[in-house]
Coordinates of C-alpha atoms in Angstrom, one line a residue:
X422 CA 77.6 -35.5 -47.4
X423 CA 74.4 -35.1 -49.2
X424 CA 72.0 -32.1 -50.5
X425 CA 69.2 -31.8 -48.0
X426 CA 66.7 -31.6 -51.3
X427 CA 68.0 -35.2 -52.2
X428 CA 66.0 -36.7 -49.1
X429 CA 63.5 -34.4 -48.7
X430 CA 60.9 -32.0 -49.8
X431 CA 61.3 -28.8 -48.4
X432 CA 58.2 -26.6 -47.9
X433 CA 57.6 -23.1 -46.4
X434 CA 55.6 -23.2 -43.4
X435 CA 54.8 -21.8 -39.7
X436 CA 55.4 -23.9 -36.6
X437 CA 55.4 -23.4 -32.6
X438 CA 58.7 -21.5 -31.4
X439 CA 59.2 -23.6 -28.8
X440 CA 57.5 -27.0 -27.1
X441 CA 56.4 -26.6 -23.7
X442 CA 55.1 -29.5 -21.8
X443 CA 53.1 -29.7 -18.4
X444 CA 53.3 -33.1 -16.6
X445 CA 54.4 -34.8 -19.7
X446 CA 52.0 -33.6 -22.2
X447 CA 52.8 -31.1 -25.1
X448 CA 50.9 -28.1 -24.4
X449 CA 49.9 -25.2 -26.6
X450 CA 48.1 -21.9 -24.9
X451 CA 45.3 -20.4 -27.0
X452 CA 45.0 -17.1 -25.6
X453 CA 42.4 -13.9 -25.9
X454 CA 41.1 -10.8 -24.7
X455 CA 37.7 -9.6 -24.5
X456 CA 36.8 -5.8 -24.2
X457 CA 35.7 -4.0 -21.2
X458 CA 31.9 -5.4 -19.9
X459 CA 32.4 -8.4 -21.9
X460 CA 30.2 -10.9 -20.8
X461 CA 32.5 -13.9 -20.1
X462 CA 29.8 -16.7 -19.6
X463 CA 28.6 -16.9 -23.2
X464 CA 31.8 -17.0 -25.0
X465 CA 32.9 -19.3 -21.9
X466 CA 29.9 -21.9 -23.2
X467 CA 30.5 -21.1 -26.7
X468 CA 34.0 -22.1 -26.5
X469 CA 33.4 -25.5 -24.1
X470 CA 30.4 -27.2 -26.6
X471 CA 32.7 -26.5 -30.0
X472 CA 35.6 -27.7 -27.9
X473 CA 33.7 -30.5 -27.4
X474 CA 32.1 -31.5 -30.6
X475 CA 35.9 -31.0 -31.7
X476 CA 37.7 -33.4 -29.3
X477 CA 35.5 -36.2 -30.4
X478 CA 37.9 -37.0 -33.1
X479 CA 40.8 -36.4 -30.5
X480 CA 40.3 -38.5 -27.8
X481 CA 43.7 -38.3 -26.6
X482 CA 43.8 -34.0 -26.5
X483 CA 42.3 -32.6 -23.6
X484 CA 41.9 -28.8 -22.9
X485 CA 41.5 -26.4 -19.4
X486 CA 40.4 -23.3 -19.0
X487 CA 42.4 -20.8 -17.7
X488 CA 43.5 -17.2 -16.7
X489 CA 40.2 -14.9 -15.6
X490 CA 38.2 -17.6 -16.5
X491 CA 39.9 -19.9 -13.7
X492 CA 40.7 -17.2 -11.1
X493 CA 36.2 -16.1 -11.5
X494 CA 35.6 -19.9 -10.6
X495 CA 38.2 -20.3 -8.1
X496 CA 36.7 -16.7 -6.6
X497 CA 33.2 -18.4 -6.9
X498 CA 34.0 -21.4 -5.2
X499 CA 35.7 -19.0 -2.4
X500 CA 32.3 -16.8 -2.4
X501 CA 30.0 -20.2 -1.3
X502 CA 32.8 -21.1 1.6
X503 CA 32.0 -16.9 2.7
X504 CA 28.1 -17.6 2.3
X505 CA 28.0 -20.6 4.0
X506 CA 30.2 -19.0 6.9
X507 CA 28.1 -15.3 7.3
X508 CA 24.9 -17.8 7.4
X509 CA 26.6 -19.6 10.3
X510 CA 27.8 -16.2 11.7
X511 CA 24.0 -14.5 11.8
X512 CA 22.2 -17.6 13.4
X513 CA 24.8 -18.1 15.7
X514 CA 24.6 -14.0 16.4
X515 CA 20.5 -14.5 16.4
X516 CA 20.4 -17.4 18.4
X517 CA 22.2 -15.8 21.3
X518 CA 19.9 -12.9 22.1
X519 CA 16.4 -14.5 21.4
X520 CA 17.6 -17.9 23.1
X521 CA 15.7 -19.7 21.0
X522 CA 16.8 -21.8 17.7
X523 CA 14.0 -21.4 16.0
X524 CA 13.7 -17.3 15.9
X525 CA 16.8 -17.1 13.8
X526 CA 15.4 -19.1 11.3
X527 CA 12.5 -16.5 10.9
X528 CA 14.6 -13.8 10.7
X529 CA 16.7 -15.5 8.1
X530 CA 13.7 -16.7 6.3
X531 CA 13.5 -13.5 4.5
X532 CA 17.4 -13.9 2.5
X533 CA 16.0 -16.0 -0.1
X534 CA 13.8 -13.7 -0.7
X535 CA 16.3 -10.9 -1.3
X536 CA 18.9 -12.8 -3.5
X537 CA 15.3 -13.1 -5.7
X538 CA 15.2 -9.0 -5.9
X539 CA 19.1 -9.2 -6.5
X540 CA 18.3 -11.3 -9.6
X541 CA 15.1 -9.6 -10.4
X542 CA 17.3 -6.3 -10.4
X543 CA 19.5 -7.2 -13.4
X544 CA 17.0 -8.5 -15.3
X545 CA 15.1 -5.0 -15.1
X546 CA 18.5 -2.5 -15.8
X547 CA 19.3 -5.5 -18.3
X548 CA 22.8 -6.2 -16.6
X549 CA 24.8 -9.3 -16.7
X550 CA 25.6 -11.4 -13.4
X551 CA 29.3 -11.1 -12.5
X552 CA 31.6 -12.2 -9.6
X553 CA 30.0 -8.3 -8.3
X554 CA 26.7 -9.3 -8.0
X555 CA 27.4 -12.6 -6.0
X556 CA 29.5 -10.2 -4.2
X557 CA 26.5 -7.5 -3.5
X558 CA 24.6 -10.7 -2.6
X559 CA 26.9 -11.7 0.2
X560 CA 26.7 -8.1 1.4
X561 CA 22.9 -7.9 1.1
X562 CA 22.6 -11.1 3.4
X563 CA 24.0 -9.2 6.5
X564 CA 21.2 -6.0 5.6
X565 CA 18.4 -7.7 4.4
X566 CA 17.5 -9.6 8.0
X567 CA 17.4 -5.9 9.8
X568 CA 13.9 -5.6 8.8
X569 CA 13.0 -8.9 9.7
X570 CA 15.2 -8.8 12.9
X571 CA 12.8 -5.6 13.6
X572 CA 9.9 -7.6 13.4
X573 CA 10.8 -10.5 15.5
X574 CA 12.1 -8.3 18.3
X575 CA 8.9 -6.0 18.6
X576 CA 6.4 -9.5 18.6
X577 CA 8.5 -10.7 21.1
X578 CA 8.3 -7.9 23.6
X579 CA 4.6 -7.7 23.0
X580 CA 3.8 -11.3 23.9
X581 CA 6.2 -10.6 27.2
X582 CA 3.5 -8.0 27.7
X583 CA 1.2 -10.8 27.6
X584 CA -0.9 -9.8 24.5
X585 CA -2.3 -12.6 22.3
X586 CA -0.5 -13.8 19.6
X587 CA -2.2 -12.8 16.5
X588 CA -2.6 -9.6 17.9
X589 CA 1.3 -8.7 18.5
X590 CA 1.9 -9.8 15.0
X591 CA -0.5 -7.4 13.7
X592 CA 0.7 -4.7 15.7
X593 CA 4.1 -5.4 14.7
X594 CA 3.2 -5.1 10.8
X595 CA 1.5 -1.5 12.2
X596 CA 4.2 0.2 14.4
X597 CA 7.2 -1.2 12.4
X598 CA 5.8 -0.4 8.9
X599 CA 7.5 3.0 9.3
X600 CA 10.8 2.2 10.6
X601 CA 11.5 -1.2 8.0
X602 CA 10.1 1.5 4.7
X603 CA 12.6 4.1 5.3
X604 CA 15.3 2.0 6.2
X605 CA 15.1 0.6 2.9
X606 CA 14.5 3.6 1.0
X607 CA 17.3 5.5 2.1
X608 CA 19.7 2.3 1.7
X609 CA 18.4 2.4 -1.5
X610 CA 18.4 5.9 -2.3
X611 CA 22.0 6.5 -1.1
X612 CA 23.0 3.7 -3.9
X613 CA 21.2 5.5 -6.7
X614 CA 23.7 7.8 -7.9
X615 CA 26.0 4.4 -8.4
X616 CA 23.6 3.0 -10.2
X617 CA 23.0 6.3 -12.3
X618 CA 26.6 6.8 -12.8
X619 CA 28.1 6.2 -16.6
X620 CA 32.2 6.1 -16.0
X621 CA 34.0 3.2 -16.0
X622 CA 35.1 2.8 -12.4
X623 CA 31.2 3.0 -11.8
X624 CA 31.0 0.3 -14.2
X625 CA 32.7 -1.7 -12.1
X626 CA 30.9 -1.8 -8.8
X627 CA 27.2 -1.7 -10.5
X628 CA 26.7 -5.3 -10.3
X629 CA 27.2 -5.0 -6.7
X630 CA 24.9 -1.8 -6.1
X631 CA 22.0 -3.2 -8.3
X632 CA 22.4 -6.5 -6.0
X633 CA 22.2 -4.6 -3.1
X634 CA 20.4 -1.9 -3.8
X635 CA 17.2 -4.2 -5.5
X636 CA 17.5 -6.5 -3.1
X637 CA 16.7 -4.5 -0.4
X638 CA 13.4 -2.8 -1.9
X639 CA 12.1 -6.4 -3.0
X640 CA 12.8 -8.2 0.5
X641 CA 11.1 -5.1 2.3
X642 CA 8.0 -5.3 0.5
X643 CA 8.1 -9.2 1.4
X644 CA 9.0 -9.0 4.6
X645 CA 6.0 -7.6 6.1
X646 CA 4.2 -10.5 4.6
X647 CA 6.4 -13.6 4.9
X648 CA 7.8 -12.8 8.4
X649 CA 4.7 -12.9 10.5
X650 CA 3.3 -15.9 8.3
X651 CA 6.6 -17.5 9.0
X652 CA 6.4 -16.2 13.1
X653 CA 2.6 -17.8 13.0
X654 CA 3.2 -21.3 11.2
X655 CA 6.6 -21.8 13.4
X656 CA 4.3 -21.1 16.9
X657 CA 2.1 -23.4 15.7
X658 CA 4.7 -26.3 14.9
X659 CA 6.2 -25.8 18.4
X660 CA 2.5 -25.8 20.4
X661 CA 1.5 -28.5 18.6
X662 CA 5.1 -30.4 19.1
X663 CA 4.4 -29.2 23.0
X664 CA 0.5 -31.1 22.8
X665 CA 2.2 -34.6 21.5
X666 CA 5.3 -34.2 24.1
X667 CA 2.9 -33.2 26.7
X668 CA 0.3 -36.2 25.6
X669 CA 3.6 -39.0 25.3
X670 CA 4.5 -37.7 29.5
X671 CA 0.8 -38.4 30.7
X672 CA 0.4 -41.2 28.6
X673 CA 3.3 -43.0 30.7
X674 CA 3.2 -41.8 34.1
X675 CA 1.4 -44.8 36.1
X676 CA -1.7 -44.1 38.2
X677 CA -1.0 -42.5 41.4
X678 CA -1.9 -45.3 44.1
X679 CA -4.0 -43.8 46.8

């Protein structure tokens, strides 16, 4: 028997409770809260390039994130498997009643432009992106192609009347102006109280109102533009496909002998 100060120093100090371990390797859990409407993403960045800088000197440490910031990019990756699914959904919904598969992509044509007024919204109330807005942005995809769906339908059924084709698309712009402005307006004006709203559980769902809401008054000033340039420029591709197709059959049919 020995005194433990004989063989070594003792010093006051703190140290981990416990050792826990995930497939073999000592792990320690650095844990935090942020308050309510925290941006995530910035502290997120923050965190990952001093993390970085400071592993450079421990090659053998490795870190993860985890917690919300894992479940927002696990619901992310989940939100591009739903976008990619409604966009298969809608064309295939499109495609079935104009019998044509080139129509849906008009109609379609016009969601790009509405994830733009999604964005453009939070810049203008000065509100951060969040798992909300992609949200409001899946949701706007299924409303934003009504106008343009409008559109379509009403060219169609004037060329079946045989009228020329610049002519239904300008008569479309005229009789459907109405109809596509309202539409809108009161989609948007229903949403404005959320928008207005100051509590906390409002707080919440804003992200996806703005998305939806802004969304929907940017693509409808658009679509009156975009849709019948898009309707001209895709009958154009298909009667000048038609020409060359046509051209190629009478090219290789052999004289007819007399």
């Amino acid at each position: 028997t020995i005194a433990l100060a004989e063989v070594a120093t003792i010093t006051s100090g703190t140290s981990p409770s416990a050792l826990y371990r995930i497939n073999r390797f000592t792990t320690m859990n650095v844990t935090s809260d942020a308050e309510s409407g925290t941006d995530l993403e910035p502290i997120k960045v923050d965190l990952q390039n001093r993390l970085d800088e400071l592993l450079v000197a421990y090659p053998n440490v490795r870190y993860e994130m985890e917690g919300e910031a894992k479940e927002q990019q696990e619901s992310f990756g989940s939100l591009r498997l739903g976008m990619i699914i409604v966009l298969l959904a809608i064309y295939a919904l499109l495609a079935i009643p104009f019998k044509s598969y080139g129509q849906p992509l008009i109609v379609m044509s016009i969601i790009p432009v509405g994830a733009v007024g999604a964005f453009l919204g939070h810049i203008l109330v000065g509100e951060n992106l969040s798992i909300m807005s992609y949200m409001g942005i899946l949701a706007l995809i299924g409303v934003v192609i009504n106008d343009s769906l409008v559109l379509v339908d009403y060219i169609n059924k004037e060329r079946l009347r045989g009228v020329e084709l610049m002519t239904a698309v300008l008569n479309a712009g005229a009789k459907r102006f109405r109809p596509v402005i309202l539409t809108s307006l009161t989609t948007f004006a229903g949403l404005t109280p959320l928008l207005l709203e100051k509590s906390t559980q409002a707080k919440f769902l804003q992200p996806m109102a703005i998305s939806l809401g802004f969304g929907i008054l940017f693509a409808t000033m658009i679509t009156l533009l975009v849709v019948p340039v898009n309707y001209l420029i895709f009958e154009n591709i298909k009667n000048g496909l038609k020409k060359v197709f046509l051209k190629r059959v009478e090219n290789n049919q052999s004289p007819t002998a007399l």
